[in-house]
Short mmCIF file of C-alpha atoms in Angstrom, two decimals:
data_model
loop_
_atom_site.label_atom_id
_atom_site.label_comp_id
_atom_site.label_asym_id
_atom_site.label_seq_id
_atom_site.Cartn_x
_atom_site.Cartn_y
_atom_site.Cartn_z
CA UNK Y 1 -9.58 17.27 -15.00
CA UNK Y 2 -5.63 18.05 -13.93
CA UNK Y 3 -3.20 17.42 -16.28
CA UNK Y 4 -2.51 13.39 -17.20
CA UNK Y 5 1.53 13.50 -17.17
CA UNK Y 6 2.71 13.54 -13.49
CA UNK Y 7 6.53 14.54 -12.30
CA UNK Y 8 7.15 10.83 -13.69
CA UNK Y 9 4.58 9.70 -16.67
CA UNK Y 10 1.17 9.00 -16.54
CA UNK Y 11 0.28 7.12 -12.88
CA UNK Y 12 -2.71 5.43 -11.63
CA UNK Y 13 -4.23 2.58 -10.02
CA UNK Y 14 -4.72 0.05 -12.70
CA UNK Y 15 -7.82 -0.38 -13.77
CA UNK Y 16 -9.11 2.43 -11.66
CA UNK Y 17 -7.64 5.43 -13.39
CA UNK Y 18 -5.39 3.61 -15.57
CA UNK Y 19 -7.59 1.63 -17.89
CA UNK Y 20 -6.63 -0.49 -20.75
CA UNK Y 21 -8.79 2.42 -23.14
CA UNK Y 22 -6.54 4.98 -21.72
CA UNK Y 23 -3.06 2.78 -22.35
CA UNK Y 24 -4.20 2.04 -25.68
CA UNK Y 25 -5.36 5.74 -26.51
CA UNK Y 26 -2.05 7.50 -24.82
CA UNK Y 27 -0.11 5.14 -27.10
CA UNK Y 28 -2.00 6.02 -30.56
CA UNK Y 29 -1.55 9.68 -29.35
CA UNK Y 30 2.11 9.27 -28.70
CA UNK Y 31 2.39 8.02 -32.46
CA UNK Y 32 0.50 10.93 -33.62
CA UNK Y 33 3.06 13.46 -31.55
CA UNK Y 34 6.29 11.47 -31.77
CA UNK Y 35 6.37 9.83 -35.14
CA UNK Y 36 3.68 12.30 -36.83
CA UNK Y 37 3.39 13.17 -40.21
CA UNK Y 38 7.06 14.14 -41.02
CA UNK Y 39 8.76 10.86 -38.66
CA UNK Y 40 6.37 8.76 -40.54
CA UNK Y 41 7.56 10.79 -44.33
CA UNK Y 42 11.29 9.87 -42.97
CA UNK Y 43 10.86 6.43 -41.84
CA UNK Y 44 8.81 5.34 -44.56
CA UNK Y 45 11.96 5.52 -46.82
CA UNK Y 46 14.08 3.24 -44.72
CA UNK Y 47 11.48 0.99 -42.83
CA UNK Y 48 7.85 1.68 -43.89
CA UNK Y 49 7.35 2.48 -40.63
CA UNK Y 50 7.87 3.99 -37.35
CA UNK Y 51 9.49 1.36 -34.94
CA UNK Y 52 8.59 1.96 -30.78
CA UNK Y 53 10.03 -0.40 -27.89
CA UNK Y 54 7.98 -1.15 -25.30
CA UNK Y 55 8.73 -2.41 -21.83
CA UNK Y 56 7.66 -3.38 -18.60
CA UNK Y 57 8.48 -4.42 -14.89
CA UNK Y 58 6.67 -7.58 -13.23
CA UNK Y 59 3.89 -6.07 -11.72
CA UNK Y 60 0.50 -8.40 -12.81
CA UNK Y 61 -1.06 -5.23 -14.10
CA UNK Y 62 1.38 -4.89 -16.93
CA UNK Y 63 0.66 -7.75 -18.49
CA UNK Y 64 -2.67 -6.14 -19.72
CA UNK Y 65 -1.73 -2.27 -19.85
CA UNK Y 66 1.48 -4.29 -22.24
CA UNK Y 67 -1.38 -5.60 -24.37
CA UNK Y 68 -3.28 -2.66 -24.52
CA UNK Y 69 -0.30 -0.13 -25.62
CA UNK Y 70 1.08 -2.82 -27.83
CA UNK Y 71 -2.37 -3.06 -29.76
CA UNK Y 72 -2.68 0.53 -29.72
CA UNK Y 73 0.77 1.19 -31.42
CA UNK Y 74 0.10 -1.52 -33.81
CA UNK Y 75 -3.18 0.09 -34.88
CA UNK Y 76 -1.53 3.05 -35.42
CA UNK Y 77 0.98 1.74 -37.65
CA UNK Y 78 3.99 1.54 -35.83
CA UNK Y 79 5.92 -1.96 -35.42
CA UNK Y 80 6.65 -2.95 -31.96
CA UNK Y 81 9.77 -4.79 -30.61
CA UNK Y 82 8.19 -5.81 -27.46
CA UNK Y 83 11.09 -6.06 -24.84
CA UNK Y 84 8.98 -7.97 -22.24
CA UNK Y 85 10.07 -7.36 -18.42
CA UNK Y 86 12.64 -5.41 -18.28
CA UNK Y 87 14.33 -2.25 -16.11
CA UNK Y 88 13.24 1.47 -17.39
CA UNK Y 89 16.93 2.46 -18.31
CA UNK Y 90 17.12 -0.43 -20.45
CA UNK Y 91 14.13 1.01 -22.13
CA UNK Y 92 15.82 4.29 -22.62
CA UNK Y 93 19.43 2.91 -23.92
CA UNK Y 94 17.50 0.42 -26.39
CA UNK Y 95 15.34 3.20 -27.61
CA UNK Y 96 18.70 4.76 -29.22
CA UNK Y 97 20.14 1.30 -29.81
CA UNK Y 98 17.46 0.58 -32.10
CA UNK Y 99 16.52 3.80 -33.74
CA UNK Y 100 13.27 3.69 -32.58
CA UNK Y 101 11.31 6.33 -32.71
CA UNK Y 102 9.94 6.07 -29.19
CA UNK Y 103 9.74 3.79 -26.40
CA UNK Y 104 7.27 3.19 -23.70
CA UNK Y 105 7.50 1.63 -20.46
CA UNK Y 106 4.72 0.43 -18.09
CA UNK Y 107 5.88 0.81 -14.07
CA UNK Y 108 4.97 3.02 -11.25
CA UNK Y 109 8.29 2.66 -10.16
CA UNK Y 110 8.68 2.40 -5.92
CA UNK Y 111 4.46 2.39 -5.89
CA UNK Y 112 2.85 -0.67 -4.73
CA UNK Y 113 1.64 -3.31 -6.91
CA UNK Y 114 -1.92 -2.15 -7.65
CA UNK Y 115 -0.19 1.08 -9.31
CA UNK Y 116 0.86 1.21 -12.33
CA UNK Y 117 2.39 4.23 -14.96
CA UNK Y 118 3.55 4.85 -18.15
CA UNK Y 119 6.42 6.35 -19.23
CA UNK Y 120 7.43 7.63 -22.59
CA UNK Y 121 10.99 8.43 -24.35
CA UNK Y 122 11.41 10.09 -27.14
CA UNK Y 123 13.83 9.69 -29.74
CA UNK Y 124 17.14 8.50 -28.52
CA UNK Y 125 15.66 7.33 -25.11
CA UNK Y 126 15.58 11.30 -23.86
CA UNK Y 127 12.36 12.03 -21.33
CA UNK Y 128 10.01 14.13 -23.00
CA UNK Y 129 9.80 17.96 -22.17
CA UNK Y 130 6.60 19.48 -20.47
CA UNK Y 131 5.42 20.88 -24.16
CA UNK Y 132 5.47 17.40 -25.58
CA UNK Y 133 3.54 16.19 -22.62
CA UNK Y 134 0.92 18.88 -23.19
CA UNK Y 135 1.01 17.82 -26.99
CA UNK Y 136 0.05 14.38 -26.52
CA UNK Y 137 -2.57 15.36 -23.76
CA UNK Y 138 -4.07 17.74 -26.40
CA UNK Y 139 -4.07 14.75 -29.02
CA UNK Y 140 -5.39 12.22 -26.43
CA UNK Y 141 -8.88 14.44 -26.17
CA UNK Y 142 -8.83 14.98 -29.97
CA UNK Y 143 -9.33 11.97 -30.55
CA UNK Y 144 -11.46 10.37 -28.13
CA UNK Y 145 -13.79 13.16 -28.91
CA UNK Y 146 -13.76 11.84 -32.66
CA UNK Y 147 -13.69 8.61 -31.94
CA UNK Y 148 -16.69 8.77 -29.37
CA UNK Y 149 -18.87 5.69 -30.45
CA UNK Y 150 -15.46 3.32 -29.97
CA UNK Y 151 -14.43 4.51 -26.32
CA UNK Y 152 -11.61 6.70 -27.68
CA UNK Y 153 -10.08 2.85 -28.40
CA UNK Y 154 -9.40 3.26 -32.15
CA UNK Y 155 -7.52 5.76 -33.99
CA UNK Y 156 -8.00 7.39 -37.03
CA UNK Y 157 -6.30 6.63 -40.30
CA UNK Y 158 -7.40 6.16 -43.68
CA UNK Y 159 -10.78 6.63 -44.62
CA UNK Y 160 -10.97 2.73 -43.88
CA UNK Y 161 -9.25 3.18 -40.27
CA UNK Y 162 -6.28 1.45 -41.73
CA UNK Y 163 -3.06 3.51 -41.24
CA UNK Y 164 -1.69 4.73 -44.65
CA UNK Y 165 1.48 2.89 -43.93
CA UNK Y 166 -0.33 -0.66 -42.83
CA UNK Y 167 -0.80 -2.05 -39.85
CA UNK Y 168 2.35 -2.49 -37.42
CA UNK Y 169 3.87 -5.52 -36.63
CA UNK Y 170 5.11 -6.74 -33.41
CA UNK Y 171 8.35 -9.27 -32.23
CA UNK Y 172 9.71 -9.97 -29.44
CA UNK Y 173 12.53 -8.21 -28.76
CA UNK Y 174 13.53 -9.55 -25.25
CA UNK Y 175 17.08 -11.03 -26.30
CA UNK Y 176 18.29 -7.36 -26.71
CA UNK Y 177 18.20 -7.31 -22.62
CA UNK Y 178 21.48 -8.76 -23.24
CA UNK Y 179 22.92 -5.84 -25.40
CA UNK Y 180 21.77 -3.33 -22.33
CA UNK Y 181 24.09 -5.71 -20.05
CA UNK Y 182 26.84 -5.57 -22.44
CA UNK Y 183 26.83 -1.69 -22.70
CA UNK Y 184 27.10 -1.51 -18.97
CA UNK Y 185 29.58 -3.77 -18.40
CA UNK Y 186 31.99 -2.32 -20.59
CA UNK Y 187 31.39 1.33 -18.80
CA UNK Y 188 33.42 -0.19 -16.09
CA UNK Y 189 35.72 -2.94 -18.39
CA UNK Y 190 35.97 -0.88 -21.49
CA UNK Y 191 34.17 -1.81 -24.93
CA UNK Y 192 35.80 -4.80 -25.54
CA UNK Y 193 35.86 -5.86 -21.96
CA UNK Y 194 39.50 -5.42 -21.52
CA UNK Y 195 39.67 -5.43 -17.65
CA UNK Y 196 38.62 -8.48 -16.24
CA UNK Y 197 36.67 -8.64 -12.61
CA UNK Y 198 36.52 -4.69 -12.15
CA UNK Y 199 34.71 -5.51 -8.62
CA UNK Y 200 36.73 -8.90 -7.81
CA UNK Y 201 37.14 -9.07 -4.14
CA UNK Y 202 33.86 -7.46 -3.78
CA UNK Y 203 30.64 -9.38 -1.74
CA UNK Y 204 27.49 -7.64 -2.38
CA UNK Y 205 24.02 -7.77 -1.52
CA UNK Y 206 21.66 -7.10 -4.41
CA UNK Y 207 18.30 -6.21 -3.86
CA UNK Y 208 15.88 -6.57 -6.97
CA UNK Y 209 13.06 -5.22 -5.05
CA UNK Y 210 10.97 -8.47 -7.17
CA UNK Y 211 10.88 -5.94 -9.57
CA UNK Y 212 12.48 -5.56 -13.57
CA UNK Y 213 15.92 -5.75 -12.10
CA UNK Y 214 15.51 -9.46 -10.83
CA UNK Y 215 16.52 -10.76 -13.90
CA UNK Y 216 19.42 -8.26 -14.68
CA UNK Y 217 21.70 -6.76 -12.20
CA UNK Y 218 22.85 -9.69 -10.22
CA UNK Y 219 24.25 -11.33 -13.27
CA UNK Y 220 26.11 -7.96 -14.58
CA UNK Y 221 27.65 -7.58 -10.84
CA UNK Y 222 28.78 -11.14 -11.16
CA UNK Y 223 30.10 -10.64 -14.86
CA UNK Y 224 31.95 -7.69 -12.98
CA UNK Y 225 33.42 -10.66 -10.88
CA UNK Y 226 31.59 -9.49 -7.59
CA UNK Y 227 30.50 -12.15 -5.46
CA UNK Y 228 26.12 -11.63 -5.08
CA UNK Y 229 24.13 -12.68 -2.71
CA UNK Y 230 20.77 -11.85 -4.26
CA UNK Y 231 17.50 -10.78 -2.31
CA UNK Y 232 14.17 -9.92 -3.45
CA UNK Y 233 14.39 -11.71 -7.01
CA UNK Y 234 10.86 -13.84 -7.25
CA UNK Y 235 8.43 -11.56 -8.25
CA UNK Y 236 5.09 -13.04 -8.79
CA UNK Y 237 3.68 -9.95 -10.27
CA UNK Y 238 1.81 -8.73 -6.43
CA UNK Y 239 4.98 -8.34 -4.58
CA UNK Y 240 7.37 -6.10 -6.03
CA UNK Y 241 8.46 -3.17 -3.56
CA UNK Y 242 6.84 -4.88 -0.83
CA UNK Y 243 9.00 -5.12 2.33
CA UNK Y 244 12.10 -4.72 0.17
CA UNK Y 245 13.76 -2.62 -2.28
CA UNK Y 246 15.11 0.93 -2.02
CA UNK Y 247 12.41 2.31 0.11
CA UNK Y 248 12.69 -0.22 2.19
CA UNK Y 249 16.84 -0.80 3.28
CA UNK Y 250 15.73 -2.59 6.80
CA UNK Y 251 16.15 -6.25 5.23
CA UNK Y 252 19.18 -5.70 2.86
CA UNK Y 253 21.02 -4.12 5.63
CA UNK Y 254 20.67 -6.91 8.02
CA UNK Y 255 21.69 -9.14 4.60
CA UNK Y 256 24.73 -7.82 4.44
CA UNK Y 257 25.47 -7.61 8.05
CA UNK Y 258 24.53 -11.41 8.19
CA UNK Y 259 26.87 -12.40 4.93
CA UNK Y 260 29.36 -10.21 6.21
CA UNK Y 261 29.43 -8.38 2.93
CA UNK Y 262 31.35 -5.57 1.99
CA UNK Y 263 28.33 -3.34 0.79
CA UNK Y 264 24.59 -3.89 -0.37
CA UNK Y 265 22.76 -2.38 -3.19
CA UNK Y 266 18.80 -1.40 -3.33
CA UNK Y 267 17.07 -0.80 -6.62
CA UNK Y 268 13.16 0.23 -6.79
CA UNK Y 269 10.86 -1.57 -8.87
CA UNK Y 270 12.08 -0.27 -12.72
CA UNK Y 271 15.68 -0.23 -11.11
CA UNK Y 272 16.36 3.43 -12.19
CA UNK Y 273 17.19 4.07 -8.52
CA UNK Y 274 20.32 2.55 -6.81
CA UNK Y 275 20.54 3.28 -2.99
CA UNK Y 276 23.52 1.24 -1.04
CA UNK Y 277 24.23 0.26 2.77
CA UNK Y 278 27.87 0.35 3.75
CA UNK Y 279 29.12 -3.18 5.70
CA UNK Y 280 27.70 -2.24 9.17
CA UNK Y 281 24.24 -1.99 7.55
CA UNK Y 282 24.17 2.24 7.46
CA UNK Y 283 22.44 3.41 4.96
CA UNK Y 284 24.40 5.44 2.23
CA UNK Y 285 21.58 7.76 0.35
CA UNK Y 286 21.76 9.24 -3.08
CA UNK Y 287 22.96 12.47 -2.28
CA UNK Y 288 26.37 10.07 -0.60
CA UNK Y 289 26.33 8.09 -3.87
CA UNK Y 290 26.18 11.53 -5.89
CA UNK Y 291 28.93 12.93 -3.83
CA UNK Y 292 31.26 9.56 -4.15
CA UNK Y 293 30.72 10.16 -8.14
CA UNK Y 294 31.38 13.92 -8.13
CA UNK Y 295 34.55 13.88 -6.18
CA UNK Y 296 35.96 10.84 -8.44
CA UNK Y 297 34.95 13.24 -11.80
CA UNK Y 298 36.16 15.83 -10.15
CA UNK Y 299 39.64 13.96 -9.61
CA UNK Y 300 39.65 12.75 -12.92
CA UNK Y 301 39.21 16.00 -14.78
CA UNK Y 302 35.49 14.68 -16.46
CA UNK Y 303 33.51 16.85 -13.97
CA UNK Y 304 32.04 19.39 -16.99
CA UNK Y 305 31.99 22.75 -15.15
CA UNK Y 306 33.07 21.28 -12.03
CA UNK Y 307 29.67 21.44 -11.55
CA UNK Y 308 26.79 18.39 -10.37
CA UNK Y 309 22.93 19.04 -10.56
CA UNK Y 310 21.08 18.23 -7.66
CA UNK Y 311 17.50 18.95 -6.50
CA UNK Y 312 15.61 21.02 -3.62
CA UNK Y 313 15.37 18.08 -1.80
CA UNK Y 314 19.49 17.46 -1.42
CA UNK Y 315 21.08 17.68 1.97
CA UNK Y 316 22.78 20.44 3.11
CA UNK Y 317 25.77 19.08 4.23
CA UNK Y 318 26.06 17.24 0.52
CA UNK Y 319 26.20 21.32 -0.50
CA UNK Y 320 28.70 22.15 1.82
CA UNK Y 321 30.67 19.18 0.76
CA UNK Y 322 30.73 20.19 -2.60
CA UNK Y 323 31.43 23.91 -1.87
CA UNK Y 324 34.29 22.65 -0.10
CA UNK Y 325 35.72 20.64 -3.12
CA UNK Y 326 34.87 23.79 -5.21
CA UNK Y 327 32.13 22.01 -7.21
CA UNK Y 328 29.04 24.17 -7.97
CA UNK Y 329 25.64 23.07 -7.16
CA UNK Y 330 22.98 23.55 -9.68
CA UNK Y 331 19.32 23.00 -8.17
CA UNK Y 332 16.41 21.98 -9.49
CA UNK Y 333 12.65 21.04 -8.64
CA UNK Y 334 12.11 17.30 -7.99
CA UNK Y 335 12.39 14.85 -10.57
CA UNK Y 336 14.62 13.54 -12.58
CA UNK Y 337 13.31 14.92 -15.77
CA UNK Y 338 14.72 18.50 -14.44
CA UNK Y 339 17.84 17.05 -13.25
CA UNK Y 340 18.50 16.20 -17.07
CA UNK Y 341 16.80 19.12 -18.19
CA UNK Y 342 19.10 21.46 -16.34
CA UNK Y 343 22.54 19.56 -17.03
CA UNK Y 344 21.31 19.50 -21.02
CA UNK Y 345 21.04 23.35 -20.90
CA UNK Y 346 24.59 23.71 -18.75
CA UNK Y 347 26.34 20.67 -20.67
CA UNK Y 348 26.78 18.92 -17.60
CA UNK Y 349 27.60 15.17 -17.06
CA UNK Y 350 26.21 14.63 -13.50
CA UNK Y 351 23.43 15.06 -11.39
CA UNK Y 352 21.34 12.94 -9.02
CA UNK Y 353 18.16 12.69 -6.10
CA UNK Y 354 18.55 11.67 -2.73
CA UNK Y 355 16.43 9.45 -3.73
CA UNK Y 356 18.87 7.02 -5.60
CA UNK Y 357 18.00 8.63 -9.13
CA UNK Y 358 21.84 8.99 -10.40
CA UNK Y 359 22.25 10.46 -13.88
CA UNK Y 360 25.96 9.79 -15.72
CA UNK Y 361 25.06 11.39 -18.90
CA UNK Y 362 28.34 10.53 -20.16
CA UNK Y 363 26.77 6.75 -19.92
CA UNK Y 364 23.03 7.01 -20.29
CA UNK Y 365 20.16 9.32 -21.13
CA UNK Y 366 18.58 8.94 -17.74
CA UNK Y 367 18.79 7.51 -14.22
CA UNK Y 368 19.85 3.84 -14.14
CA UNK Y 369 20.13 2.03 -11.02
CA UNK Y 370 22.37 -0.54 -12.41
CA UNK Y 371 24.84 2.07 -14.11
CA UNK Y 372 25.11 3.83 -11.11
CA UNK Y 373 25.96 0.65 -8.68
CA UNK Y 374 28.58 -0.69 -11.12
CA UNK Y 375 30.22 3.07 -11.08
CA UNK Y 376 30.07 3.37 -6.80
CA UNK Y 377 31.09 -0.26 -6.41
CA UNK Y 378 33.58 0.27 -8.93
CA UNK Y 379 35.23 3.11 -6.75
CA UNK Y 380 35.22 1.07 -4.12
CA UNK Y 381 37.57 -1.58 -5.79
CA UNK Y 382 39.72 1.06 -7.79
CA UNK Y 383 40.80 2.81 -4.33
CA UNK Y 384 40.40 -0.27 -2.42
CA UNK Y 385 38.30 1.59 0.17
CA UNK Y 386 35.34 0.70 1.92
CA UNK Y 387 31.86 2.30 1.22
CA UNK Y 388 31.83 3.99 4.62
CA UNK Y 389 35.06 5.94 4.51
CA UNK Y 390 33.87 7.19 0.79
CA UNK Y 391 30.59 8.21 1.77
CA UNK Y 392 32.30 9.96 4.94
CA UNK Y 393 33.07 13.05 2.35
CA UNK Y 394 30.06 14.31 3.35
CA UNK Y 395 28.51 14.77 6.63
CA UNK Y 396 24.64 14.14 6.79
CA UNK Y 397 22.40 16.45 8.14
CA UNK Y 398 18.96 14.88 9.60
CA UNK Y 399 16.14 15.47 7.84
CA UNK Y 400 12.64 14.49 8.80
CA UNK Y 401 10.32 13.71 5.86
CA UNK Y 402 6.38 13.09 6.00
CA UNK Y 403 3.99 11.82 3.42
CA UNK Y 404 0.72 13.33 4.06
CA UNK Y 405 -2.47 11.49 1.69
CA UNK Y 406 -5.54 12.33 1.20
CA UNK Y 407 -5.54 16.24 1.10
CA UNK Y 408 -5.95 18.54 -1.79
CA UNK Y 409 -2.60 18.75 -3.39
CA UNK Y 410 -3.54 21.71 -4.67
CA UNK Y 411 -3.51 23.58 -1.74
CA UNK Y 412 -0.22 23.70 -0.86
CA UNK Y 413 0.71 26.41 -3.01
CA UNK Y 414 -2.94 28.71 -2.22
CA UNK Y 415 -3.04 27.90 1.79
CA UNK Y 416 -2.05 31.11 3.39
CA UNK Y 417 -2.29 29.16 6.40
CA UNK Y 418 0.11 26.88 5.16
CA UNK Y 419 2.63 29.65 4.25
CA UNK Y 420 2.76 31.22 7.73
CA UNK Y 421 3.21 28.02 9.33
CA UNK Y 422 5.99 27.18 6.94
CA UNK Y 423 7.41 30.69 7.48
CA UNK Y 424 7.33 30.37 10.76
CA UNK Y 425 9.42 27.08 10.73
CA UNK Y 426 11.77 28.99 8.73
CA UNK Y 427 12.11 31.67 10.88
CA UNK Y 428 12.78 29.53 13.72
CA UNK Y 429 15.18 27.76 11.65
CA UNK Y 430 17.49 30.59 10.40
CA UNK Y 431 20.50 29.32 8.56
CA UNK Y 432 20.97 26.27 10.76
CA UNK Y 433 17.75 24.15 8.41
CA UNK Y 434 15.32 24.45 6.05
CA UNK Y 435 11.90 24.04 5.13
CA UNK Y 436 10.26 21.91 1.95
CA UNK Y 437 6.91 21.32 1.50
CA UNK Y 438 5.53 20.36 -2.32
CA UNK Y 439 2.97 18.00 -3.54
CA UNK Y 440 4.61 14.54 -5.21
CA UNK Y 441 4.33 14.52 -8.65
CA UNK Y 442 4.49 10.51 -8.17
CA UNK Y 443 1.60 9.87 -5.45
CA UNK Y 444 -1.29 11.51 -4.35
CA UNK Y 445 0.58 12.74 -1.47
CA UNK Y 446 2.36 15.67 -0.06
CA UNK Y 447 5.59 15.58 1.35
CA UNK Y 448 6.58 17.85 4.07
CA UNK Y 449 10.43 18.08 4.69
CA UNK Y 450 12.15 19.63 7.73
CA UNK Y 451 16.41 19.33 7.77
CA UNK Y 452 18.20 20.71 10.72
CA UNK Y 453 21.17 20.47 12.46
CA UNK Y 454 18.99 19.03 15.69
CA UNK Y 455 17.42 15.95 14.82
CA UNK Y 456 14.47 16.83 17.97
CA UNK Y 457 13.76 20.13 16.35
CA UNK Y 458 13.60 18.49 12.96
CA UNK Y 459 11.04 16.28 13.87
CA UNK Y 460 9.13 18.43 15.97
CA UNK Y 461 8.72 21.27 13.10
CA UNK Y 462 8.35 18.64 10.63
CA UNK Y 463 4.72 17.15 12.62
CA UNK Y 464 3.57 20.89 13.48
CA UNK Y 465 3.87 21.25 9.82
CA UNK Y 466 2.26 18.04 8.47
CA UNK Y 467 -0.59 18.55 11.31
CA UNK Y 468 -0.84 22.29 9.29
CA UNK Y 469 -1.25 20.17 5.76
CA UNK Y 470 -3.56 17.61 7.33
CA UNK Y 471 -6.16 20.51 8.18
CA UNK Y 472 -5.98 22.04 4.84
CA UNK Y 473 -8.86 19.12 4.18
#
């Protein structure tokens, strides 16, 4: 078996791979690794016990994997302020807002309905680190080896089963959405909401994607005083990401053409993506957004290092656009777990995926769809300057990407066949592109990338190099 934690949590079709057993056993492992014997020592002084939050988005499927990681936490001993449907980020700023010693939140993200994931912050909303992955993992086969004759569904306490601490308890916690609205809002107004209408003037587009933003970001763009229009907010639990969203711009692009609005924002299904489309309908990617958000840091004197984290997957004219603003360009693999990983270790503030994952770490512990939009619409008021002509600091290169499924993703990195036909690309290439191919840590998929300054050659390369994957079986 290959290891459980993907670039992104634990992901699976739900019910196939992700079972209710396997939500209910990750979550008494995560107790065992995250508030363990000397979190339990502490907390039992001030609370009795450890305290988790747990989230979701609207996907049908969380309603039981919910259940099963709720029951699972309880039985462990840990009380539970249940959160109820609500975006990932807001899991990971409530997390620290509450002391908690953990939170968990159940979404595969941009994945179709029938998947589902779940993802796990540690102590002050933070992503956990590879080693704490492996640790829970480790834990997880502990104890449904001991625990054999129950399915791996109940974990061991007391000689009784009971946890020494009692039972947890559970509430519902879904009113504290409300404090994860306020703490944006006043990124843009201030803590005391001093500036009124930041984005007055503004029409937007919002796209919800029918997922955990629905609920959320068109009211904080409003309480911004932007005029919405709001699209994909009904989720019925089998549509979110379906036709709409950020992987899917067509419809909020011919939105805001239609409204005539002055930009439109896409979030995924947890809403810790934001991607935008200016008011002709272009699309304006993350590596635009991150290089709008550098340049204003940069102006403003809060770019740490002058430097932004990006990942292999960032355009290379978004590089030359920073070289030519002297910002430095830190790389990483992709993910944002490494993004935040490598502007820990450097003390930087920003970093960000093409993808639309944008992390502020002056504002948040992770990527937060709704963060970032406030922040790029907010430019947009403050210089009074439409989207296009900001994301016009940097000149996009094309870049053909293709999803190949159902081969061996773990053949990529043994194929020698594979590695002359991607040196060969390279070669062909020289300075003027370059070459990505990596198995997603999200799907079971591998993505084959080909950027060059000719869009034909991009293209071309790009299938001779998928056709290469495809035959790897």
């Amino acid at each position: 078996m290959g290891r459980l934690f993907g670039t992104d949590g634990v992901r699976g079709v739900a019910g196939g791979e992700l079972t209710a057993g396997l939500a209910m056993g990750l979550a008494a492992a995560a107790t065992d690794v995250l508030a363990g014997t000397g979190a339990f020592a502490r907390a039992q002084d001030a609370r009795r016990r450890p305290v988790a939050v747990v989230g979701r988005d609207p996907r049908a499927s969380g309603e039981f994997l919910e259940a099963a990681v709720v029951a699972g936490l309880a039985a462990s001993g840990v009380d539970v302020h249940r959160l109820g449907v609500i975006p990932t980020p807001a899991v990971a700023y409530l997390t620290a807002a509450l002391d908690a010693d953990f939170g968990v939140m159940l979404s595969a993200s941009h994945n179709p309905a029938p998947d589902n994931g779940i993802k796990i912050f540690a102590r002050g909303g933070v992503k956990l680190p590879d080693a704490v992955e492996d640790q829970i993992e480790a834990r997880l086969a502990e104890a449904a080896a001991e625990t054999a004759a129950a399915a791996g569904l109940a974990r061991l306490g007391g000689p009784s089963g009971v946890p020494e601490g009692g039972f947890g308890r559970v509430r519902d916690a879904s009113a504290e959405g409300q404090r994860y609205l306020d703490y944006l809002l006043s990124t843009v107004t201030g803590p005391n909401h001093a500036e009124v209408g930041p984005l007055a003037g503004l029409r937007v587009v919002v796209d919800c994607a029918h997922g955990a933003a629905s609920m959320f970001a068109p009211g904080l763009l409003r309480r911004a005083g932007a005029e919405v229009i709001e699209i994909g907010t009904a989720p019925d639990g089998l549509n979110i990401n379906e036709g709409c969203g950020s992987t899917h711009l067509d419809a909020l692009a011919a939105a805001v053409v239609e409204h005539r609005a002055d930009a439109g924002i896409a979030h995924d299904g947890d809403a810790d993506r934001c991607l935008a489309v200016d008011a002709t309908g272009q699309v304006i990617d993350g590596d635009q957004i991150l290089a709008v958000l550098a340049l204003a840091l940069h102006d403003e004197g809060r770019l740490a290092g002058d430097t932004v984290v990006a990942t292999v997957m960032s355009n290379l004219g978004f590089r030359q656009a920073m070289r030519q603003a002297g910002i430095s360009v830190v790389e990483t693999p992709v993910g944002d777990r490494y993004l935040i990983a490598a502007m820990l270790d450097g003390k930087f503030v920003l970093g960000g995926e093409q993808s639309g994952h944008i992390i502020m770490l002056d504002h948040a512990t992770t990527g937060d769809g709704l963060l970032t939009a406030l922040q790029l619409l907010a430019q947009m008021a403050r210089r009074d300057t439409p989207l296009a002509e900001l994301a016009a600091v940097m000149t996009r290169y094309p870049q053909e990407l293709i999803n190949i499924k159902g081969v061996d993703k773990s053949l990529v990195a043994s194929s020698g066949v594979l590695r002359e036909a991607v040196a060969a690309a390279e070669a062909e290439l020289g300075d003027s592109g370059r070459v990505l191919v990596r198995p997603s840590g999200t799907e079971p998929a591998v993505r084959v990338m080909v950027e060059a300054v000719d869009p034909g050659q991009a293209v071309r390369l790009a299938g001779q190099l998928a056709a290469t994957v495809r035959g790897l079986g």
